[in-house]
Amino acid sequence: MKAIGKTVLAASVLAASAVPAMAHPGHDGSMIAGLAHPFSGVDHLAAMVAVGLWAATRPARSAVIAPLAFMGALTAGAVAGLMTGALPMVEPMVAGSVLVLGALLVLATRLSSGLGLGLIVAAGAVHGLAHGAEAGGNLAAYFGGFLLSSALLHGAGYRIGRMIFSQSQGRLAAGLALGATGLALLAA
């Protein structure tokens, strides 16, 4: 039970301390901006960690598939965002993706890996669209840094998931905390 409380507390602190989703800086096109950006808004931070948490619900030999799929979709979405510019309703879709990723954790043992990966890919594409539309400057440096930080957050989520999911309610608590974060982002 202590692990559940710590998980909810950690999610609450992250949600309260991150910059709001639609008002965060960090698109100046430098490697440093790219490295820092996933930490600048709760929408990014929650999504990146959530993918790692979901990967922790899969067998160890296939756990890397979800983060790689998310990052591939993130990259493809960023290219599309660079070409199309800002799309209407992309920020609510980003916020909704956090809600969906939370639901994936709650339902992880009931969903097929294929369906879960499809939703993870959709979330990655939406995040990529938002970032591609906002990016400028040295795009290779910015997106290189962004992808590196994303991978590190996926790995952190995976490690956290492996620790807390040994508790019978850990996955449920993490999923509910992410879902609540997504709802709060949608309401903002």
mmCIF file with all atom_site columns, C-alpha atoms in Angstrom:
data_model
loop_
_atom_site.group_PDB
_atom_site.id
_atom_site.type_symbol
_atom_site.label_atom_id
_atom_site.label_alt_id
_atom_site.label_comp_id
_atom_site.label_asym_id
_atom_site.label_entity_id
_atom_site.label_seq_id
_atom_site.pdbx_PDB_ins_code
_atom_site.Cartn_x
_atom_site.Cartn_y
_atom_site.Cartn_z
_atom_site.occupancy
_atom_site.B_iso_or_equiv
_atom_site.pdbx_formal_charge
_atom_site.auth_seq_id
_atom_site.auth_comp_id
_atom_site.auth_asym_id
_atom_site.auth_atom_id
_atom_site.pdbx_PDB_model_num
ATOM 1   C CA . MET A 1 1   ? 0.000  0.000  0.000   1.00 0.00 ? 1   MET A CA 1
ATOM 2   C CA . LYS A 1 2   ? 2.922  2.358  0.657   1.00 0.00 ? 2   LYS A CA 1
ATOM 3   C CA . ALA A 1 3   ? 4.059  1.974  -2.984  1.00 0.00 ? 3   ALA A CA 1
ATOM 4   C CA . ILE A 1 4   ? 0.626  3.062  -4.201  1.00 0.00 ? 4   ILE A CA 1
ATOM 5   C CA . GLY A 1 5   ? 0.715  6.172  -2.036  1.00 0.00 ? 5   GLY A CA 1
ATOM 6   C CA . LYS A 1 6   ? 4.215  7.023  -3.215  1.00 0.00 ? 6   LYS A CA 1
ATOM 7   C CA . THR A 1 7   ? 3.173  6.581  -6.851  1.00 0.00 ? 7   THR A CA 1
ATOM 8   C CA . VAL A 1 8   ? 0.169  8.860  -6.489  1.00 0.00 ? 8   VAL A CA 1
ATOM 9   C CA . LEU A 1 9   ? 2.229  11.389 -4.537  1.00 0.00 ? 9   LEU A CA 1
ATOM 10  C CA . ALA A 1 10  ? 4.973  11.396 -7.185  1.00 0.00 ? 10  ALA A CA 1
ATOM 11  C CA . ALA A 1 11  ? 2.444  11.881 -9.990  1.00 0.00 ? 11  ALA A CA 1
ATOM 12  C CA . SER A 1 12  ? 0.773  14.695 -8.072  1.00 0.00 ? 12  SER A CA 1
ATOM 13  C CA . VAL A 1 13  ? 4.074  16.475 -7.463  1.00 0.00 ? 13  VAL A CA 1
ATOM 14  C CA . LEU A 1 14  ? 4.990  16.174 -11.145 1.00 0.00 ? 14  LEU A CA 1
ATOM 15  C CA . ALA A 1 15  ? 1.598  17.480 -12.211 1.00 0.00 ? 15  ALA A CA 1
ATOM 16  C CA . ALA A 1 16  ? 1.769  20.416 -9.827  1.00 0.00 ? 16  ALA A CA 1
ATOM 17  C CA . SER A 1 17  ? 5.358  21.378 -10.595 1.00 0.00 ? 17  SER A CA 1
ATOM 18  C CA . ALA A 1 18  ? 5.513  21.137 -14.382 1.00 0.00 ? 18  ALA A CA 1
ATOM 19  C CA . VAL A 1 19  ? 4.812  24.077 -16.643 1.00 0.00 ? 19  VAL A CA 1
ATOM 20  C CA . PRO A 1 20  ? 1.272  23.978 -18.110 1.00 0.00 ? 20  PRO A CA 1
ATOM 21  C CA . ALA A 1 21  ? 0.992  22.034 -21.351 1.00 0.00 ? 21  ALA A CA 1
ATOM 22  C CA . MET A 1 22  ? 0.175  24.910 -23.680 1.00 0.00 ? 22  MET A CA 1
ATOM 23  C CA . ALA A 1 23  ? 2.597  27.482 -22.308 1.00 0.00 ? 23  ALA A CA 1
ATOM 24  C CA . HIS A 1 24  ? 5.999  25.875 -22.151 1.00 0.00 ? 24  HIS A CA 1
ATOM 25  C CA . PRO A 1 25  ? 9.233  27.168 -23.657 1.00 0.00 ? 25  PRO A CA 1
ATOM 26  C CA . GLY A 1 26  ? 12.028 25.270 -25.315 1.00 0.00 ? 26  GLY A CA 1
ATOM 27  C CA . HIS A 1 27  ? 11.660 25.212 -29.094 1.00 0.00 ? 27  HIS A CA 1
ATOM 28  C CA . ASP A 1 28  ? 14.690 27.330 -30.021 1.00 0.00 ? 28  ASP A CA 1
ATOM 29  C CA . GLY A 1 29  ? 16.380 24.582 -31.996 1.00 0.00 ? 29  GLY A CA 1
ATOM 30  C CA . SER A 1 30  ? 19.361 23.827 -29.772 1.00 0.00 ? 30  SER A CA 1
ATOM 31  C CA . MET A 1 31  ? 20.451 20.463 -28.407 1.00 0.00 ? 31  MET A CA 1
ATOM 32  C CA . ILE A 1 32  ? 20.014 21.789 -24.850 1.00 0.00 ? 32  ILE A CA 1
ATOM 33  C CA . ALA A 1 33  ? 16.441 22.900 -25.609 1.00 0.00 ? 33  ALA A CA 1
ATOM 34  C CA . GLY A 1 34  ? 15.707 19.478 -27.058 1.00 0.00 ? 34  GLY A CA 1
ATOM 35  C CA . LEU A 1 35  ? 17.180 17.700 -24.048 1.00 0.00 ? 35  LEU A CA 1
ATOM 36  C CA . ALA A 1 36  ? 15.231 19.909 -21.626 1.00 0.00 ? 36  ALA A CA 1
ATOM 37  C CA . HIS A 1 37  ? 11.905 20.015 -23.445 1.00 0.00 ? 37  HIS A CA 1
ATOM 38  C CA . PRO A 1 38  ? 10.408 16.680 -22.326 1.00 0.00 ? 38  PRO A CA 1
ATOM 39  C CA . PHE A 1 39  ? 10.886 17.903 -18.738 1.00 0.00 ? 39  PHE A CA 1
ATOM 40  C CA . SER A 1 40  ? 9.208  21.287 -19.367 1.00 0.00 ? 40  SER A CA 1
ATOM 41  C CA . GLY A 1 41  ? 5.572  20.240 -19.387 1.00 0.00 ? 41  GLY A CA 1
ATOM 42  C CA . VAL A 1 42  ? 3.611  17.605 -17.537 1.00 0.00 ? 42  VAL A CA 1
ATOM 43  C CA . ASP A 1 43  ? 2.069  16.425 -20.816 1.00 0.00 ? 43  ASP A CA 1
ATOM 44  C CA . HIS A 1 44  ? 5.458  15.400 -22.192 1.00 0.00 ? 44  HIS A CA 1
ATOM 45  C CA . LEU A 1 45  ? 6.855  14.087 -18.950 1.00 0.00 ? 45  LEU A CA 1
ATOM 46  C CA . ALA A 1 46  ? 3.781  11.981 -18.198 1.00 0.00 ? 46  ALA A CA 1
ATOM 47  C CA . ALA A 1 47  ? 3.567  10.554 -21.717 1.00 0.00 ? 47  ALA A CA 1
ATOM 48  C CA . MET A 1 48  ? 7.236  9.585  -21.903 1.00 0.00 ? 48  MET A CA 1
ATOM 49  C CA . VAL A 1 49  ? 7.200  7.916  -18.482 1.00 0.00 ? 49  VAL A CA 1
ATOM 50  C CA . ALA A 1 50  ? 3.847  6.236  -19.247 1.00 0.00 ? 50  ALA A CA 1
ATOM 51  C CA . VAL A 1 51  ? 5.281  4.500  -22.312 1.00 0.00 ? 51  VAL A CA 1
ATOM 52  C CA . GLY A 1 52  ? 8.051  3.052  -20.150 1.00 0.00 ? 52  GLY A CA 1
ATOM 53  C CA . LEU A 1 53  ? 5.536  2.030  -17.508 1.00 0.00 ? 53  LEU A CA 1
ATOM 54  C CA . TRP A 1 54  ? 3.464  0.214  -20.127 1.00 0.00 ? 54  TRP A CA 1
ATOM 55  C CA . ALA A 1 55  ? 6.591  -1.482 -21.447 1.00 0.00 ? 55  ALA A CA 1
ATOM 56  C CA . ALA A 1 56  ? 7.146  -2.803 -17.913 1.00 0.00 ? 56  ALA A CA 1
ATOM 57  C CA . THR A 1 57  ? 3.855  -4.717 -18.206 1.00 0.00 ? 57  THR A CA 1
ATOM 58  C CA . ARG A 1 58  ? 5.212  -6.673 -21.182 1.00 0.00 ? 58  ARG A CA 1
ATOM 59  C CA . PRO A 1 59  ? 7.644  -9.593 -21.117 1.00 0.00 ? 59  PRO A CA 1
ATOM 60  C CA . ALA A 1 60  ? 11.229 -8.353 -20.729 1.00 0.00 ? 60  ALA A CA 1
ATOM 61  C CA . ARG A 1 61  ? 12.301 -9.556 -24.188 1.00 0.00 ? 61  ARG A CA 1
ATOM 62  C CA . SER A 1 62  ? 9.654  -7.409 -25.917 1.00 0.00 ? 62  SER A CA 1
ATOM 63  C CA . ALA A 1 63  ? 9.601  -4.412 -23.557 1.00 0.00 ? 63  ALA A CA 1
ATOM 64  C CA . VAL A 1 64  ? 11.725 -2.228 -25.850 1.00 0.00 ? 64  VAL A CA 1
ATOM 65  C CA . ILE A 1 65  ? 9.137  -2.364 -28.651 1.00 0.00 ? 65  ILE A CA 1
ATOM 66  C CA . ALA A 1 66  ? 6.787  0.232  -27.117 1.00 0.00 ? 66  ALA A CA 1
ATOM 67  C CA . PRO A 1 67  ? 9.439  2.935  -26.562 1.00 0.00 ? 67  PRO A CA 1
ATOM 68  C CA . LEU A 1 68  ? 10.899 2.366  -30.035 1.00 0.00 ? 68  LEU A CA 1
ATOM 69  C CA . ALA A 1 69  ? 7.439  2.508  -31.617 1.00 0.00 ? 69  ALA A CA 1
ATOM 70  C CA . PHE A 1 70  ? 6.615  5.716  -29.730 1.00 0.00 ? 70  PHE A CA 1
ATOM 71  C CA . MET A 1 71  ? 9.896  7.347  -30.758 1.00 0.00 ? 71  MET A CA 1
ATOM 72  C CA . GLY A 1 72  ? 9.436  6.316  -34.385 1.00 0.00 ? 72  GLY A CA 1
ATOM 73  C CA . ALA A 1 73  ? 5.942  7.795  -34.407 1.00 0.00 ? 73  ALA A CA 1
ATOM 74  C CA . LEU A 1 74  ? 7.227  10.876 -32.579 1.00 0.00 ? 74  LEU A CA 1
ATOM 75  C CA . THR A 1 75  ? 9.802  11.384 -35.320 1.00 0.00 ? 75  THR A CA 1
ATOM 76  C CA . ALA A 1 76  ? 7.298  10.829 -38.143 1.00 0.00 ? 76  ALA A CA 1
ATOM 77  C CA . GLY A 1 77  ? 4.805  13.160 -36.463 1.00 0.00 ? 77  GLY A CA 1
ATOM 78  C CA . ALA A 1 78  ? 7.488  15.828 -36.036 1.00 0.00 ? 78  ALA A CA 1
ATOM 79  C CA . VAL A 1 79  ? 8.306  15.693 -39.751 1.00 0.00 ? 79  VAL A CA 1
ATOM 80  C CA . ALA A 1 80  ? 4.609  16.012 -40.562 1.00 0.00 ? 80  ALA A CA 1
ATOM 81  C CA . GLY A 1 81  ? 4.301  18.920 -38.105 1.00 0.00 ? 81  GLY A CA 1
ATOM 82  C CA . LEU A 1 82  ? 7.253  20.683 -39.709 1.00 0.00 ? 82  LEU A CA 1
ATOM 83  C CA . MET A 1 83  ? 5.574  20.367 -43.097 1.00 0.00 ? 83  MET A CA 1
ATOM 84  C CA . THR A 1 84  ? 2.029  21.277 -42.057 1.00 0.00 ? 84  THR A CA 1
ATOM 85  C CA . GLY A 1 85  ? 2.502  23.703 -39.178 1.00 0.00 ? 85  GLY A CA 1
ATOM 86  C CA . ALA A 1 86  ? 0.166  23.845 -36.233 1.00 0.00 ? 86  ALA A CA 1
ATOM 87  C CA . LEU A 1 87  ? -2.958 21.755 -36.544 1.00 0.00 ? 87  LEU A CA 1
ATOM 88  C CA . PRO A 1 88  ? -6.209 22.676 -34.842 1.00 0.00 ? 88  PRO A CA 1
ATOM 89  C CA . MET A 1 89  ? -6.912 20.792 -31.623 1.00 0.00 ? 89  MET A CA 1
ATOM 90  C CA . VAL A 1 90  ? -3.421 19.264 -31.388 1.00 0.00 ? 90  VAL A CA 1
ATOM 91  C CA . GLU A 1 91  ? -2.898 20.380 -27.764 1.00 0.00 ? 91  GLU A CA 1
ATOM 92  C CA . PRO A 1 92  ? -6.148 18.748 -26.549 1.00 0.00 ? 92  PRO A CA 1
ATOM 93  C CA . MET A 1 93  ? -5.111 15.610 -28.461 1.00 0.00 ? 93  MET A CA 1
ATOM 94  C CA . VAL A 1 94  ? -1.747 15.664 -26.650 1.00 0.00 ? 94  VAL A CA 1
ATOM 95  C CA . ALA A 1 95  ? -3.554 16.018 -23.314 1.00 0.00 ? 95  ALA A CA 1
ATOM 96  C CA . GLY A 1 96  ? -5.966 13.245 -24.302 1.00 0.00 ? 96  GLY A CA 1
ATOM 97  C CA . SER A 1 97  ? -3.039 10.984 -25.117 1.00 0.00 ? 97  SER A CA 1
ATOM 98  C CA . VAL A 1 98  ? -1.945 11.146 -21.468 1.00 0.00 ? 98  VAL A CA 1
ATOM 99  C CA . LEU A 1 99  ? -5.435 10.003 -20.473 1.00 0.00 ? 99  LEU A CA 1
ATOM 100 C CA . VAL A 1 100 ? -5.263 7.163  -23.011 1.00 0.00 ? 100 VAL A CA 1
ATOM 101 C CA . LEU A 1 101 ? -1.818 6.095  -21.806 1.00 0.00 ? 101 LEU A CA 1
ATOM 102 C CA . GLY A 1 102 ? -3.154 6.004  -18.246 1.00 0.00 ? 102 GLY A CA 1
ATOM 103 C CA . ALA A 1 103 ? -6.037 3.799  -19.405 1.00 0.00 ? 103 ALA A CA 1
ATOM 104 C CA . LEU A 1 104 ? -3.509 1.504  -21.089 1.00 0.00 ? 104 LEU A CA 1
ATOM 105 C CA . LEU A 1 105 ? -1.859 0.898  -17.738 1.00 0.00 ? 105 LEU A CA 1
ATOM 106 C CA . VAL A 1 106 ? -5.146 0.196  -16.005 1.00 0.00 ? 106 VAL A CA 1
ATOM 107 C CA . LEU A 1 107 ? -6.120 -2.266 -18.752 1.00 0.00 ? 107 LEU A CA 1
ATOM 108 C CA . ALA A 1 108 ? -2.624 -3.590 -19.556 1.00 0.00 ? 108 ALA A CA 1
ATOM 109 C CA . THR A 1 109 ? -3.335 -7.205 -18.698 1.00 0.00 ? 109 THR A CA 1
ATOM 110 C CA . ARG A 1 110 ? -6.615 -7.178 -20.639 1.00 0.00 ? 110 ARG A CA 1
ATOM 111 C CA . LEU A 1 111 ? -5.379 -5.590 -23.865 1.00 0.00 ? 111 LEU A CA 1
ATOM 112 C CA . SER A 1 112 ? -3.422 -7.239 -26.617 1.00 0.00 ? 112 SER A CA 1
ATOM 113 C CA . SER A 1 113 ? 0.078  -5.936 -27.222 1.00 0.00 ? 113 SER A CA 1
ATOM 114 C CA . GLY A 1 114 ? -0.979 -4.969 -30.751 1.00 0.00 ? 114 GLY A CA 1
ATOM 115 C CA . LEU A 1 115 ? -3.805 -2.716 -29.567 1.00 0.00 ? 115 LEU A CA 1
ATOM 116 C CA . GLY A 1 116 ? -1.602 -1.198 -26.884 1.00 0.00 ? 116 GLY A CA 1
ATOM 117 C CA . LEU A 1 117 ? 1.186  -0.519 -29.376 1.00 0.00 ? 117 LEU A CA 1
ATOM 118 C CA . GLY A 1 118 ? -1.304 1.026  -31.821 1.00 0.00 ? 118 GLY A CA 1
ATOM 119 C CA . LEU A 1 119 ? -2.453 3.485  -29.168 1.00 0.00 ? 119 LEU A CA 1
ATOM 120 C CA . ILE A 1 120 ? 1.153  4.211  -28.178 1.00 0.00 ? 120 ILE A CA 1
ATOM 121 C CA . VAL A 1 121 ? 2.032  4.922  -31.818 1.00 0.00 ? 121 VAL A CA 1
ATOM 122 C CA . ALA A 1 122 ? -0.971 7.261  -32.122 1.00 0.00 ? 122 ALA A CA 1
ATOM 123 C CA . ALA A 1 123 ? 0.127  9.103  -28.958 1.00 0.00 ? 123 ALA A CA 1
ATOM 124 C CA . GLY A 1 124 ? 3.677  9.410  -30.294 1.00 0.00 ? 124 GLY A CA 1
ATOM 125 C CA . ALA A 1 125 ? 2.447  10.793 -33.618 1.00 0.00 ? 125 ALA A CA 1
ATOM 126 C CA . VAL A 1 126 ? 0.296  13.415 -31.877 1.00 0.00 ? 126 VAL A CA 1
ATOM 127 C CA . HIS A 1 127 ? 3.190  14.520 -29.663 1.00 0.00 ? 127 HIS A CA 1
ATOM 128 C CA . GLY A 1 128 ? 5.417  14.674 -32.730 1.00 0.00 ? 128 GLY A CA 1
ATOM 129 C CA . LEU A 1 129 ? 2.910  16.812 -34.640 1.00 0.00 ? 129 LEU A CA 1
ATOM 130 C CA . ALA A 1 130 ? 2.808  19.305 -31.805 1.00 0.00 ? 130 ALA A CA 1
ATOM 131 C CA . HIS A 1 131 ? 6.595  19.505 -31.532 1.00 0.00 ? 131 HIS A CA 1
ATOM 132 C CA . GLY A 1 132 ? 7.273  19.633 -35.229 1.00 0.00 ? 132 GLY A CA 1
ATOM 133 C CA . ALA A 1 133 ? 4.874  22.545 -35.641 1.00 0.00 ? 133 ALA A CA 1
ATOM 134 C CA . GLU A 1 134 ? 6.575  24.462 -32.799 1.00 0.00 ? 134 GLU A CA 1
ATOM 135 C CA . ALA A 1 135 ? 10.239 23.733 -33.619 1.00 0.00 ? 135 ALA A CA 1
ATOM 136 C CA . GLY A 1 136 ? 12.727 26.070 -35.227 1.00 0.00 ? 136 GLY A CA 1
ATOM 137 C CA . GLY A 1 137 ? 16.473 26.598 -35.462 1.00 0.00 ? 137 GLY A CA 1
ATOM 138 C CA . ASN A 1 138 ? 18.814 23.622 -35.720 1.00 0.00 ? 138 ASN A CA 1
ATOM 139 C CA . LEU A 1 139 ? 16.201 20.902 -36.060 1.00 0.00 ? 139 LEU A CA 1
ATOM 140 C CA . ALA A 1 140 ? 18.643 17.987 -36.042 1.00 0.00 ? 140 ALA A CA 1
ATOM 141 C CA . ALA A 1 141 ? 20.159 19.138 -32.730 1.00 0.00 ? 141 ALA A CA 1
ATOM 142 C CA . TYR A 1 142 ? 16.780 19.916 -31.183 1.00 0.00 ? 142 TYR A CA 1
ATOM 143 C CA . PHE A 1 143 ? 15.134 16.630 -32.153 1.00 0.00 ? 143 PHE A CA 1
ATOM 144 C CA . GLY A 1 144 ? 18.275 14.641 -31.320 1.00 0.00 ? 144 GLY A CA 1
ATOM 145 C CA . GLY A 1 145 ? 18.171 16.052 -27.796 1.00 0.00 ? 145 GLY A CA 1
ATOM 146 C CA . PHE A 1 146 ? 14.421 15.577 -27.573 1.00 0.00 ? 146 PHE A CA 1
ATOM 147 C CA . LEU A 1 147 ? 14.658 11.918 -28.608 1.00 0.00 ? 147 LEU A CA 1
ATOM 148 C CA . LEU A 1 148 ? 17.520 11.258 -26.192 1.00 0.00 ? 148 LEU A CA 1
ATOM 149 C CA . SER A 1 149 ? 15.562 12.700 -23.256 1.00 0.00 ? 149 SER A CA 1
ATOM 150 C CA . SER A 1 150 ? 12.475 10.790 -24.366 1.00 0.00 ? 150 SER A CA 1
ATOM 151 C CA . ALA A 1 151 ? 14.444 7.540  -24.384 1.00 0.00 ? 151 ALA A CA 1
ATOM 152 C CA . LEU A 1 152 ? 15.798 8.269  -20.917 1.00 0.00 ? 152 LEU A CA 1
ATOM 153 C CA . LEU A 1 153 ? 12.281 8.957  -19.603 1.00 0.00 ? 153 LEU A CA 1
ATOM 154 C CA . HIS A 1 154 ? 10.992 5.750  -21.227 1.00 0.00 ? 154 HIS A CA 1
ATOM 155 C CA . GLY A 1 155 ? 13.800 3.885  -19.469 1.00 0.00 ? 155 GLY A CA 1
ATOM 156 C CA . ALA A 1 156 ? 12.985 5.548  -16.145 1.00 0.00 ? 156 ALA A CA 1
ATOM 157 C CA . GLY A 1 157 ? 9.327  4.610  -16.558 1.00 0.00 ? 157 GLY A CA 1
ATOM 158 C CA . TYR A 1 158 ? 10.313 1.032  -17.304 1.00 0.00 ? 158 TYR A CA 1
ATOM 159 C CA . ARG A 1 159 ? 12.514 0.805  -14.194 1.00 0.00 ? 159 ARG A CA 1
ATOM 160 C CA . ILE A 1 160 ? 9.834  2.394  -12.003 1.00 0.00 ? 160 ILE A CA 1
ATOM 161 C CA . GLY A 1 161 ? 7.239  0.042  -13.462 1.00 0.00 ? 161 GLY A CA 1
ATOM 162 C CA . ARG A 1 162 ? 9.353  -3.020 -12.740 1.00 0.00 ? 162 ARG A CA 1
ATOM 163 C CA . MET A 1 163 ? 9.619  -1.870 -9.121  1.00 0.00 ? 163 MET A CA 1
ATOM 164 C CA . ILE A 1 164 ? 6.042  -0.792 -8.402  1.00 0.00 ? 164 ILE A CA 1
ATOM 165 C CA . PHE A 1 165 ? 4.194  -3.358 -10.492 1.00 0.00 ? 165 PHE A CA 1
ATOM 166 C CA . SER A 1 166 ? 5.338  -6.101 -8.147  1.00 0.00 ? 166 SER A CA 1
ATOM 167 C CA . GLN A 1 167 ? 2.682  -4.634 -5.853  1.00 0.00 ? 167 GLN A CA 1
ATOM 168 C CA . SER A 1 168 ? -0.749 -5.870 -6.901  1.00 0.00 ? 168 SER A CA 1
ATOM 169 C CA . GLN A 1 169 ? -2.196 -2.350 -7.021  1.00 0.00 ? 169 GLN A CA 1
ATOM 170 C CA . GLY A 1 170 ? 0.863  -0.499 -8.363  1.00 0.00 ? 170 GLY A CA 1
ATOM 171 C CA . ARG A 1 171 ? -0.176 -0.626 -12.028 1.00 0.00 ? 171 ARG A CA 1
ATOM 172 C CA . LEU A 1 172 ? -3.707 0.473  -11.208 1.00 0.00 ? 172 LEU A CA 1
ATOM 173 C CA . ALA A 1 173 ? -2.478 3.394  -9.080  1.00 0.00 ? 173 ALA A CA 1
ATOM 174 C CA . ALA A 1 174 ? -0.028 4.536  -11.775 1.00 0.00 ? 174 ALA A CA 1
ATOM 175 C CA . GLY A 1 175 ? -2.698 4.278  -14.479 1.00 0.00 ? 175 GLY A CA 1
ATOM 176 C CA . LEU A 1 176 ? -5.231 6.203  -12.423 1.00 0.00 ? 176 LEU A CA 1
ATOM 177 C CA . ALA A 1 177 ? -2.669 8.909  -11.602 1.00 0.00 ? 177 ALA A CA 1
ATOM 178 C CA . LEU A 1 178 ? -1.826 9.287  -15.303 1.00 0.00 ? 178 LEU A CA 1
ATOM 179 C CA . GLY A 1 179 ? -5.498 9.319  -16.219 1.00 0.00 ? 179 GLY A CA 1
ATOM 180 C CA . ALA A 1 180 ? -6.171 12.040 -13.659 1.00 0.00 ? 180 ALA A CA 1
ATOM 181 C CA . THR A 1 181 ? -3.238 14.015 -15.070 1.00 0.00 ? 181 THR A CA 1
ATOM 182 C CA . GLY A 1 182 ? -4.703 13.685 -18.572 1.00 0.00 ? 182 GLY A CA 1
ATOM 183 C CA . LEU A 1 183 ? -8.094 14.872 -17.360 1.00 0.00 ? 183 LEU A CA 1
ATOM 184 C CA . ALA A 1 184 ? -6.486 17.849 -15.602 1.00 0.00 ? 184 ALA A CA 1
ATOM 185 C CA . LEU A 1 185 ? -4.631 18.753 -18.811 1.00 0.00 ? 185 LEU A CA 1
ATOM 186 C CA . LEU A 1 186 ? -7.839 18.545 -20.812 1.00 0.00 ? 186 LEU A CA 1
ATOM 187 C CA . ALA A 1 187 ? -9.591 20.810 -18.308 1.00 0.00 ? 187 ALA A CA 1
ATOM 188 C CA . ALA A 1 188 ? -6.763 23.401 -18.401 1.00 0.00 ? 188 ALA A CA 1
#
